[in-house]
CSV table of C-alpha atoms in Angstrom, one decimal:
chain,number,residue,atom,x,y,z
A,4,MET,CA,0.0,0.0,0.0
A,5,ASN,CA,1.4,3.3,-1.1
A,6,ARG,CA,0.9,5.3,2.2
A,7,VAL,CA,2.5,8.5,0.9
A,8,ALA,CA,0.3,8.6,-2.1
A,9,ALA,CA,-2.7,8.0,0.2
A,10,PHE,CA,-2.1,11.5,1.6
A,11,ALA,CA,-0.6,13.4,-1.3
A,12,GLY,CA,-2.4,12.1,-4.4
A,13,LYS,CA,-1.5,13.3,-7.9
A,14,PRO,CA,-3.9,15.3,-10.1
A,15,ALA,CA,-4.4,14.1,-13.6
A,16,PRO,CA,-2.2,16.2,-16.0
A,17,THR,CA,-3.9,18.5,-18.2
A,18,GLY,CA,-2.1,17.0,-21.2
A,19,ASP,CA,-4.0,13.7,-20.7
A,20,LEU,CA,-7.2,15.1,-21.9
A,21,ARG,CA,-5.5,16.6,-25.0
A,22,ARG,CA,-3.9,13.3,-25.9
A,23,THR,CA,-7.2,11.4,-25.4
A,24,GLN,CA,-8.9,13.7,-27.8
A,25,ILE,CA,-6.1,13.3,-30.4
A,26,LYS,CA,-6.2,9.6,-30.1
A,27,CYS,CA,-10.0,9.6,-30.5
A,28,GLY,CA,-9.8,11.8,-33.6
A,29,SER,CA,-7.1,9.5,-35.1
A,30,GLY,CA,-9.3,6.5,-34.5
A,31,LEU,CA,-12.2,8.1,-36.4
A,32,ALA,CA,-9.9,9.0,-39.3
A,33,ARG,CA,-8.5,5.4,-39.6
A,34,ASP,CA,-12.0,4.0,-39.5
A,35,GLY,CA,-13.2,6.2,-42.3
A,36,GLY,CA,-13.8,3.2,-44.4
A,37,SER,CA,-15.5,1.1,-41.7
A,38,SER,CA,-19.1,1.0,-40.7
A,39,ALA,CA,-20.9,4.0,-39.1
A,40,THR,CA,-21.6,1.9,-36.0
A,41,ALA,CA,-17.9,1.5,-35.2
A,42,ALA,CA,-17.4,5.3,-35.6
A,43,ILE,CA,-20.2,6.1,-33.2
A,44,SER,CA,-18.9,3.7,-30.6
A,45,THR,CA,-15.4,5.3,-30.8
A,46,LEU,CA,-17.0,8.7,-30.4
A,47,LEU,CA,-19.0,7.6,-27.3
A,48,LEU,CA,-15.9,6.2,-25.8
A,49,CYS,CA,-14.0,9.5,-26.2
A,50,LEU,CA,-16.9,11.4,-24.7
A,51,LEU,CA,-17.1,9.1,-21.6
A,52,THR,CA,-13.3,9.4,-21.1
A,53,THR,CA,-13.5,13.2,-21.3
A,54,GLY,CA,-16.4,13.2,-18.8
A,55,ALA,CA,-14.5,11.0,-16.4
A,56,LEU,CA,-11.4,13.2,-16.4
A,57,ALA,CA,-13.5,16.3,-15.6
A,58,ALA,CA,-15.7,14.7,-12.8
A,59,GLU,CA,-15.8,16.3,-9.4
A,60,PRO,CA,-14.1,14.3,-6.6
A,61,GLU,CA,-16.3,12.5,-4.0
A,62,LEU,CA,-16.2,12.8,-0.2
A,63,ARG,CA,-17.5,10.0,1.9
A,64,VAL,CA,-17.7,9.5,5.7
A,65,GLN,CA,-18.1,6.1,7.5
A,66,ALA,CA,-18.6,5.6,11.2
A,67,SER,CA,-18.2,2.4,13.3
A,68,LEU,CA,-17.9,1.5,17.0
A,69,GLN,CA,-15.1,-0.6,18.5
A,70,PRO,CA,-15.5,-3.0,20.1
A,71,THR,CA,-18.7,-4.3,18.7
A,72,THR,CA,-19.8,-5.9,22.0
A,73,PRO,CA,-21.8,-3.9,24.5
A,74,PRO,CA,-19.4,-1.8,26.6
A,75,MET,CA,-19.2,-1.5,30.4
A,76,VAL,CA,-19.7,1.7,32.4
A,77,GLY,CA,-16.2,3.2,32.9
A,78,GLY,CA,-14.8,1.4,29.8
A,79,ILE,CA,-13.8,2.9,26.5
A,80,VAL,CA,-15.9,2.8,23.3
A,81,GLU,CA,-13.9,3.9,20.2
A,82,LEU,CA,-15.9,5.8,17.5
A,83,GLN,CA,-13.9,5.4,14.3
A,84,LEU,CA,-14.6,8.0,11.7
A,85,ASP,CA,-13.3,7.2,8.2
A,86,ILE,CA,-13.0,10.2,5.8
A,87,LEU,CA,-12.4,9.0,2.2
A,88,THR,CA,-12.1,10.6,-1.2
A,89,ASP,CA,-11.3,9.4,-4.7
A,90,SER,CA,-8.9,12.3,-5.1
A,91,TRP,CA,-6.5,13.5,-2.4
A,92,PHE,CA,-6.7,15.9,0.5
A,93,THR,CA,-5.1,19.3,0.2
A,94,SER,CA,-5.4,19.9,4.0
A,95,ALA,CA,-6.7,18.1,7.1
A,96,PRO,CA,-10.5,17.8,7.2
A,97,THR,CA,-12.6,19.7,9.7
A,98,LEU,CA,-14.0,17.4,12.4
A,99,PRO,CA,-17.2,18.1,14.4
A,100,ASP,CA,-17.5,18.2,18.2
A,101,LEU,CA,-19.2,15.3,19.9
A,102,LYS,CA,-21.0,15.6,23.3
A,103,LEU,CA,-22.9,12.8,24.9
A,104,PRO,CA,-24.8,13.4,28.1
A,105,GLY,CA,-23.8,10.8,30.7
A,106,ALA,CA,-20.4,10.1,29.0
A,107,LEU,CA,-16.9,11.5,28.8
A,108,VAL,CA,-15.8,12.1,25.2
A,109,MET,CA,-12.1,12.5,24.3
A,110,PRO,CA,-11.9,14.1,20.7
A,111,PRO,CA,-9.2,13.0,18.2
A,112,ASP,CA,-5.7,14.3,19.1
A,113,GLY,CA,-4.7,15.0,15.4
A,114,HIS,CA,-3.2,11.6,14.7
A,115,ALA,CA,-4.8,9.6,11.9
A,116,GLU,CA,-4.5,6.2,10.3
A,117,HIS,CA,-4.2,6.2,6.5
A,118,LEU,CA,-6.7,4.1,4.6
A,119,ASN,CA,-7.0,2.6,1.1
A,120,GLN,CA,-10.4,1.1,0.2
A,121,THR,CA,-12.5,0.1,-2.9
A,122,LEU,CA,-16.1,1.3,-2.7
A,123,ASP,CA,-18.6,0.7,-5.5
A,124,GLY,CA,-15.8,-0.3,-7.8
A,125,LYS,CA,-13.8,2.9,-7.2
A,126,SER,CA,-10.6,3.4,-5.4
A,127,PHE,CA,-10.7,5.6,-2.3
A,128,ASN,CA,-8.0,6.8,0.1
A,129,GLY,CA,-8.3,8.8,3.3
A,130,MET,CA,-7.8,8.9,7.1
A,131,ARG,CA,-9.3,7.4,10.1
A,132,TYR,CA,-9.9,9.5,13.3
A,133,SER,CA,-10.9,8.1,16.7
A,134,TYR,CA,-13.2,9.5,19.4
A,135,ARG,CA,-12.8,7.8,22.8
A,136,ILE,CA,-16.1,7.6,24.8
A,137,THR,CA,-16.2,6.5,28.5
A,138,PRO,CA,-19.9,6.0,29.7
A,139,SER,CA,-20.5,7.0,33.3
A,140,LEU,CA,-24.1,5.8,33.4
A,141,ALA,CA,-25.8,2.5,32.5
A,142,GLN,CA,-28.0,3.6,29.7
A,143,GLY,CA,-28.4,3.8,25.9
A,144,PHE,CA,-26.4,6.4,23.9
A,145,ASP,CA,-27.3,7.8,20.5
A,146,ILE,CA,-24.5,9.2,18.4
A,147,PRO,CA,-26.0,11.7,15.9
A,148,PRO,CA,-24.8,12.0,12.2
A,149,LEU,CA,-21.5,13.8,12.2
A,150,THR,CA,-20.8,16.3,9.4
A,151,VAL,CA,-17.2,16.5,8.1
A,152,ARG,CA,-15.9,19.3,5.8
A,153,ALA,CA,-12.9,18.9,3.6
A,154,THR,CA,-11.4,20.2,0.3
A,155,PRO,CA,-10.2,17.2,-1.9
A,156,GLY,CA,-7.8,17.9,-4.7
A,157,GLN,CA,-9.5,19.1,-8.0
A,158,ALA,CA,-12.6,20.2,-6.0
A,159,SER,CA,-14.0,23.5,-7.0
A,160,THR,CA,-15.3,24.2,-3.5
A,161,GLU,CA,-15.3,22.8,0.0
A,162,LEU,CA,-17.3,19.5,0.3
A,163,SER,CA,-19.2,18.1,3.2
A,164,ALA,CA,-20.5,14.6,4.1
A,165,GLN,CA,-22.3,13.0,7.0
A,166,SER,CA,-21.8,9.7,8.8
A,167,GLN,CA,-24.6,7.4,9.7
A,168,PRO,CA,-26.2,7.6,13.2
A,169,LEU,CA,-25.1,4.9,15.7
A,170,HIS,CA,-26.4,3.6,19.0
A,171,PHE,CA,-24.9,1.5,21.8
A,172,ASN,CA,-25.9,0.5,25.4
A,173,ALA,CA,-23.6,0.6,28.4
A,174,ALA,CA,-24.1,-2.0,31.1
A,175,GLN,CA,-23.1,-1.8,34.8
A,176,PRO,CA,-20.2,-4.2,35.7
A,177,PRO,CA,-21.1,-7.0,38.2
A,178,GLY,CA,-20.2,-6.1,41.8
A,179,PHE,CA,-20.8,-2.3,41.3
A,180,LYS,CA,-23.9,-0.5,42.6
A,181,PRO,CA,-25.7,2.0,40.4
A,182,GLY,CA,-24.0,5.4,40.7
A,183,GLU,CA,-20.8,4.0,42.1
A,184,PRO,CA,-17.7,5.1,40.3
A,185,VAL,CA,-16.4,2.4,38.1
A,186,LEU,CA,-12.8,2.0,36.7
A,187,VAL,CA,-12.5,-0.4,33.8
A,188,ALA,CA,-9.0,-1.2,32.7
A,189,GLN,CA,-6.9,-3.9,31.0
A,190,ALA,CA,-4.3,-3.7,33.7
A,191,LEU,CA,-3.8,-1.5,36.8
A,192,ARG,CA,-0.8,-0.3,38.9
A,193,PHE,CA,-1.5,1.4,42.3
A,194,THR,CA,1.6,2.5,44.3
A,195,GLN,CA,2.6,5.0,47.0
A,196,LYS,CA,5.7,6.9,48.0
A,197,VAL,CA,6.3,8.3,51.5
A,198,LEU,CA,8.8,11.1,52.3
A,199,ASP,CA,9.7,12.3,55.8
A,200,SER,CA,11.0,15.8,56.2
A,201,ALA,CA,13.3,14.8,59.1
A,202,THR,CA,14.6,11.7,61.0
A,203,PRO,CA,13.5,11.2,63.6
A,204,LEU,CA,10.2,13.0,63.3
A,205,LYS,CA,9.3,15.8,65.7
A,206,VAL,CA,6.4,18.1,66.2
A,207,GLY,CA,6.5,20.7,63.4
A,208,ASP,CA,7.9,18.2,60.8
A,209,SER,CA,5.9,16.8,58.0
A,210,VAL,CA,5.2,13.5,56.1
A,211,THR,CA,4.4,13.6,52.4
A,212,ARG,CA,2.3,10.7,50.9
A,213,GLN,CA,2.1,10.4,47.1
A,214,LEU,CA,-0.3,7.9,45.4
A,215,THR,CA,0.3,7.0,41.7
A,216,LEU,CA,-2.5,5.2,39.8
A,217,GLN,CA,-1.8,3.9,36.2
A,218,ALA,CA,-4.6,2.2,34.3
A,219,ASP,CA,-4.1,0.6,30.8
A,220,GLY,CA,-6.9,1.2,28.4
A,221,ALA,CA,-8.6,3.9,30.5
A,222,LEU,CA,-8.9,7.7,30.1
A,223,ALA,CA,-7.0,9.8,32.6
A,224,MET,CA,-10.0,12.0,33.3
A,225,SER,CA,-12.1,8.9,34.2
A,226,LEU,CA,-9.6,7.7,37.0
A,227,PRO,CA,-11.2,7.9,40.5
A,228,THR,CA,-9.9,10.1,43.2
A,229,PRO,CA,-8.3,8.1,46.1
A,230,SER,CA,-9.3,9.1,49.6
A,231,LEU,CA,-6.6,10.9,51.5
A,232,ALA,CA,-8.4,11.4,54.8
A,233,ASP,CA,-7.7,13.7,57.7
A,234,VAL,CA,-6.0,12.3,60.8
A,235,ALA,CA,-6.3,13.8,64.3
A,236,GLY,CA,-3.2,15.6,65.4
A,237,LEU,CA,-2.1,16.2,61.8
A,238,SER,CA,-2.8,19.1,59.4
A,239,ARG,CA,-3.4,17.9,55.9
A,240,TYR,CA,-2.3,20.0,52.9
A,241,PRO,CA,-3.3,18.4,49.6
A,242,LYS,CA,-1.8,19.3,46.2
A,243,ASN,CA,-3.5,19.6,42.9
A,244,PRO,CA,-3.6,16.1,41.2
A,245,GLN,CA,-1.4,15.5,38.1
A,246,VAL,CA,-3.6,13.8,35.5
A,247,SER,CA,-2.2,12.8,32.1
A,248,ASN,CA,-2.7,10.2,29.3
A,249,LEU,CA,-0.1,7.5,28.6
A,250,ASP,CA,1.2,6.7,25.1
A,251,ASP,CA,3.8,4.5,23.4
A,252,GLY,CA,6.1,7.4,22.5
A,253,ARG,CA,4.6,7.8,19.1
A,254,GLY,CA,1.3,9.4,20.1
A,255,ASN,CA,-0.7,6.2,20.3
A,256,PHE,CA,-3.0,6.1,23.3
A,257,ASN,CA,-2.2,3.5,26.0
A,258,GLY,CA,-4.0,4.5,29.1
A,259,GLY,CA,-4.2,7.1,31.9
A,260,GLN,CA,-2.3,8.2,35.0
A,261,ARG,CA,-3.2,10.1,38.1
A,262,ILE,CA,-0.8,11.3,40.9
A,263,ASP,CA,-2.3,12.5,44.2
A,264,THR,CA,-0.1,14.1,46.8
A,265,ALA,CA,-0.8,15.3,50.4
A,266,THR,CA,1.5,16.6,53.1
A,267,TYR,CA,0.7,16.0,56.7
A,268,ARG,CA,2.2,18.5,59.3
A,269,ILE,CA,2.6,17.1,62.8
A,270,ASP,CA,0.9,19.3,65.4
A,271,THR,CA,1.3,17.2,68.5
A,272,GLN,CA,3.5,14.3,69.6
A,273,GLY,CA,2.3,10.8,69.5
A,274,GLN,CA,1.8,7.6,67.4
A,275,TYR,CA,0.1,8.1,64.0
A,276,SER,CA,-1.2,5.9,61.2
A,277,LEU,CA,-2.3,7.0,57.7
A,278,PRO,CA,-4.9,4.4,56.8
A,279,ALA,CA,-4.6,1.9,53.9
A,280,ILE,CA,-6.4,2.8,50.7
A,281,GLU,CA,-8.4,0.4,48.6
A,282,LEU,CA,-9.5,0.8,45.0
A,283,LYS,CA,-12.1,-1.5,43.4
A,284,TRP,CA,-11.9,-1.9,39.6
A,285,TRP,CA,-13.2,-4.1,36.8
A,286,ASP,CA,-10.6,-6.2,34.9
A,287,ALA,CA,-11.6,-6.1,31.3
A,288,SER,CA,-9.1,-8.8,30.4
A,289,SER,CA,-10.4,-11.4,32.8
A,290,GLN,CA,-14.0,-10.0,33.1
A,291,GLN,CA,-14.0,-9.9,36.9
A,292,THR,CA,-13.9,-7.5,39.8
A,293,ARG,CA,-10.5,-6.8,41.4
A,294,THR,CA,-9.2,-4.7,44.3
A,295,ALA,CA,-5.9,-2.8,44.4
A,296,GLN,CA,-4.5,-1.5,47.8
A,297,VAL,CA,-1.7,0.5,49.2
A,298,PRO,CA,-0.7,-0.3,52.8
A,299,ALA,CA,-1.1,2.0,55.9
A,300,VAL,CA,1.7,4.3,56.9
A,301,THR,CA,2.6,4.4,60.6
A,302,PHE,CA,5.1,6.7,62.3
A,303,GLU,CA,5.9,8.3,65.7
A,304,ALA,CA,6.6,12.0,66.4
A,305,VAL,CA,8.4,13.2,69.6
A,306,ALA,CA,8.0,16.5,71.3
A,307,ASN,CA,9.9,19.6,70.1
A,308,SER,CA,10.3,22.4,72.6
A,309,ALA,CA,11.8,24.8,70.0
A,310,TYR,CA,8.7,24.6,67.8
A,311,ARG,CA,6.2,27.4,67.8
A,312,PRO,CA,3.1,27.1,65.5
A,313,VAL,CA,2.4,30.0,63.2
A,314,PHE,CA,-0.8,30.7,65.1
A,315,SER,CA,-0.3,30.0,68.8
A,316,ILE,CA,-3.1,27.9,70.0
A,317,THR,CA,-2.1,28.5,73.7
A,318,ASP,CA,-2.3,32.3,73.3
A,319,ASP,CA,-5.6,32.1,71.5
A,320,LEU,CA,-7.1,30.0,74.4
A,321,LYS,CA,-5.9,32.5,77.0
A,322,LYS,CA,-7.6,35.4,75.1
A,323,LEU,CA,-10.9,33.6,74.9
A,324,GLY,CA,-13.4,35.2,77.3
A,325,GLN,CA,-11.5,38.4,77.8
A,326,GLN,CA,-13.0,41.7,76.8
A,327,SER,CA,-11.1,43.7,74.3
A,328,ARG,CA,-11.5,47.2,73.0
A,329,LEU,CA,-10.7,48.6,69.6
A,330,HIS,CA,-8.4,51.6,69.6
A,331,LEU,CA,-7.6,53.5,66.4
A,332,SER,CA,-4.8,56.1,66.6
A,333,GLU,CA,-4.4,58.9,64.0
A,334,HIS,CA,-1.7,56.9,62.3
A,335,TRP,CA,-3.9,53.9,61.7
A,336,PHE,CA,-6.8,56.1,60.8
A,337,GLY,CA,-4.7,57.7,58.0
A,338,VAL,CA,-3.6,54.3,56.8
A,339,LEU,CA,-7.2,53.1,56.7
A,340,ALA,CA,-8.3,56.2,54.7
A,341,LEU,CA,-5.4,55.6,52.3
A,342,LEU,CA,-6.5,52.0,51.7
A,343,VAL,CA,-10.1,53.2,51.1
A,344,ILE,CA,-8.9,55.7,48.5
A,345,VAL,CA,-6.7,53.1,46.8
A,346,ALA,CA,-9.7,50.7,46.7
A,347,LEU,CA,-12.0,53.3,45.1
A,348,ALA,CA,-9.4,54.2,42.5
A,349,ALA,CA,-8.9,50.6,41.6
A,350,TRP,CA,-12.7,50.2,41.3
A,351,PHE,CA,-13.1,53.1,38.9
A,352,ALA,CA,-10.0,52.2,36.9
A,353,ARG,CA,-11.2,48.6,36.5
A,354,PRO,CA,-12.9,49.2,33.0
A,355,VAL,CA,-9.8,50.9,31.6
A,356,MET,CA,-7.6,48.0,32.9
A,357,GLN,CA,-10.0,45.5,31.5
A,358,ARG,CA,-10.0,47.1,28.1
A,359,ALA,CA,-6.2,47.3,28.1
A,360,TYR,CA,-6.0,43.6,29.1
A,361,LEU,CA,-8.4,42.6,26.3
A,362,GLY,CA,-6.4,44.6,23.8
A,363,TRP,CA,-3.2,42.9,24.9
A,364,GLN,CA,-4.8,39.5,24.7
A,365,ALA,CA,-6.2,40.2,21.2
A,366,ARG,CA,-2.7,41.3,20.0
A,367,ARG,CA,-1.2,38.2,21.5
A,368,VAL,CA,-3.8,35.9,19.7
A,369,ALA,CA,-3.2,37.8,16.4
A,370,ARG,CA,0.6,37.2,16.7
A,371,HIS,CA,0.1,33.6,17.5
A,372,THR,CA,-2.3,33.2,14.5
A,373,MET,CA,0.2,34.9,12.2
A,374,TRP,CA,2.8,32.4,13.4
A,375,LEU,CA,0.6,29.4,12.7
A,376,GLU,CA,-0.1,30.8,9.2
A,377,SER,CA,3.6,31.5,8.4
A,378,ALA,CA,5.9,29.5,6.2
A,379,ASP,CA,8.4,29.0,9.0
A,380,TYR,CA,5.8,27.2,11.1
A,381,ALA,CA,5.0,24.9,8.2
A,382,TRP,CA,8.8,24.3,7.7
A,383,GLN,CA,9.2,23.1,11.3
A,384,GLN,CA,6.5,20.4,10.8
A,385,ILE,CA,8.3,18.9,7.8
A,386,PRO,CA,11.0,16.7,9.6
A,387,ALA,CA,8.5,15.2,12.0
A,388,GLN,CA,6.1,14.3,9.2
A,389,LEU,CA,8.9,12.8,7.1
A,390,ASP,CA,10.0,10.6,10.1
A,391,SER,CA,6.4,9.5,10.9
A,392,GLN,CA,5.1,6.1,9.9
A,393,PRO,CA,3.6,6.4,7.3
A,394,PRO,CA,5.5,9.5,6.2
A,395,GLN,CA,3.3,12.6,5.3
A,396,LEU,CA,3.9,15.5,2.9
A,397,SER,CA,1.2,17.9,4.0
A,398,ALA,CA,3.6,20.3,5.8
A,399,LEU,CA,5.8,20.3,2.6
A,400,TYR,CA,2.9,21.3,0.4
A,401,LEU,CA,1.8,23.9,3.0
A,402,TRP,CA,5.4,25.4,3.1
A,403,THR,CA,5.6,25.6,-0.7
A,404,ARG,CA,2.2,27.4,-0.8
A,405,ARG,CA,3.2,29.9,1.8
A,406,ARG,CA,6.5,30.6,0.1
A,407,ARG,CA,4.4,31.6,-3.0
A,408,LYS,CA,5.5,28.5,-4.9
A,409,GLY,CA,2.0,27.0,-5.4
A,410,LEU,CA,1.9,23.2,-5.5
A,411,LYS,CA,4.6,22.9,-8.2
A,412,LEU,CA,7.1,21.0,-6.2
A,413,THR,CA,9.2,20.3,-9.3
A,414,ASN,CA,10.3,24.0,-9.3
A,415,LEU,CA,12.2,23.5,-6.0
A,416,GLY,CA,15.0,21.3,-7.1
A,417,PRO,CA,16.1,17.8,-8.3
A,418,ARG,CA,15.5,16.2,-4.8
A,419,LEU,CA,11.8,16.9,-5.0
A,420,GLN,CA,11.6,15.8,-8.6
A,421,ALA,CA,13.3,12.5,-7.6
A,422,LEU,CA,10.8,12.2,-4.7
A,423,LEU,CA,7.8,12.6,-7.1
A,424,ARG,CA,9.2,10.0,-9.5
A,425,ALA,CA,9.9,7.6,-6.7
A,426,CYS,CA,6.5,8.0,-5.1
A,427,TYR,CA,4.4,7.8,-8.3
A,428,GLY,CA,6.6,5.9,-10.8
A,429,ARG,CA,6.0,2.4,-12.0
A,430,GLU,CA,8.5,1.0,-9.3
A,431,PRO,CA,8.0,3.1,-6.2
A,432,THR,CA,11.1,3.7,-4.1
A,433,GLU,CA,9.9,6.4,-1.9
A,434,ASP,CA,11.9,5.3,1.2
A,435,GLN,CA,15.2,6.1,-0.5
A,436,ALA,CA,13.9,9.3,-1.9
A,437,LEU,CA,12.5,10.4,1.5
A,438,ARG,CA,15.9,9.8,3.1
A,439,GLN,CA,17.6,11.9,0.4
A,440,LEU,CA,15.0,14.6,0.8
A,441,LYS,CA,15.6,14.8,4.6
A,442,GLN,CA,19.3,15.0,4.1
A,443,SER,CA,18.9,18.0,1.8
A,444,LEU,CA,16.3,20.0,3.8
A,445,ALA,CA,18.8,22.6,4.9
A,446,THR,CA,20.0,23.1,1.3
A,447,LEU,CA,16.5,23.3,0.0
A,448,HIS,CA,15.5,26.0,2.6
A,449,SER,CA,18.6,28.1,2.0
A,450,GLN,CA,18.3,27.8,-1.8
A,451,THR,CA,14.6,28.8,-1.6
A,452,GLU,CA,15.6,31.9,0.5
A,453,SER,CA,18.3,33.0,-1.9
A,454,ASN,CA,16.0,32.5,-4.9
A,455,ARG,CA,13.3,34.5,-3.2
A,456,GLU,CA,15.7,37.4,-2.5
A,457,SER,CA,17.2,37.4,-6.0
A,458,ALA,CA,13.9,37.1,-7.7
A,459,ALA,CA,12.3,40.0,-5.8
A,460,PRO,CA,11.5,42.7,-8.3
A,461,ALA,CA,12.3,46.4,-7.6
A,462,LEU,CA,8.9,47.5,-8.8
A,463,HIS,CA,5.5,45.7,-8.8
A,464,PRO,CA,4.4,44.5,-12.3
A,465,LEU,CA,1.8,46.6,-14.1
A,466,ASN,CA,-0.5,43.6,-14.6
A,467,PRO,CA,0.0,41.3,-11.6
A,468,VAL,CA,-1.1,37.7,-11.9
A,469,HIS,CA,-2.5,36.0,-8.8
A,470,GLU,CA,-1.9,32.2,-8.7
A,471,LYS,CA,-4.8,30.2,-7.5
A,472,ASP,CA,-2.5,28.2,-5.2
A,473,PHE,CA,-1.6,31.3,-3.1
A,474,PRO,CA,-3.5,31.3,0.2
């Protein structure tokens, strides 16, 4: 399967139509002495060939659910969206948003699987995108038709196509009550790490407990929150959890990870125990309920005469029940008046500050948008796409367009000419051509820059010509 050609297809040369017409005319001339039926058949064949060359490309969208068996609550249902055309794609298609009440939906991350299919006797190529759905309720889910927009090669305007509607039912795993959080995974790892601030522990020191949960085949956002409970005599300070998806290093989804951390400050001396934590989950591999557990953490803290808490509990207890009076001197009265004036000035200046902030934010977004639409940004994507499996050429096409080169890659040097012959010749050798192209990227870029500077005219032409390939 020619995976490079699946993304960057070749348009039919304009000379093919001319040659077809010449051959048809020659056939009619040679058949001047034959029957009229043969001449009419030859003419019809020429007309059909001409119509096929001028036909508009097609855009098709197919949707399917994986796995086909009914999913469990907490598991993952993969909605595969196949976007196909009988031409080629000039840019990535525009995918719709998908929201399902009672389920967590993770949209495609930009990675796509390249496809080659034959539909209705025609050859189609395209890309497969995946939505990952995690049901949180045991009920039926209806996926509406999804509209995809794309511009295939040789299309006169942007095309759109819809997928068929789908339906699936999510069931509650055995051993879980309705409404109870469910974690469904292929495999699970639940570990903890304990760090003491000092040895031995004294009043005022702290103990940090870190819990790491890794689940294969589960979304990171669907992982449950472990219970880090309060303990008498200790002050608990939780940190924000670290939630992230796991992949294989190439962008392919593997599972989710959640790291929860809490620091316990010792307020009084004594013997302490942080309780063990259990986590019930459904093993999708063996189809049974399992329990993961981290053990309890025990430690002892001794007295510390040199320690004084930030807020003295002893002094607060002594002051309870005593009458107090509020005295404001002239100094503090002036400070209070100054604070009031500053607060009022800030209140009235708030609209001006807000407009200034919105203007700065708009300029920042505009600069970022200009960067994303620049040729330098497209150039930075070329090496990664050439190293990907399968390799892609969309960034190379985008760079040539933004450098005002159109889509005529043959004008950029012998390396790209060799690449096109290797990809679309009778005996494809695109691997060798891609390696040679990657080795000469720096030369190609510098040569393009020098050609651009030397070719820049001093005055604008009187009759400028706008290429259709320019963005």
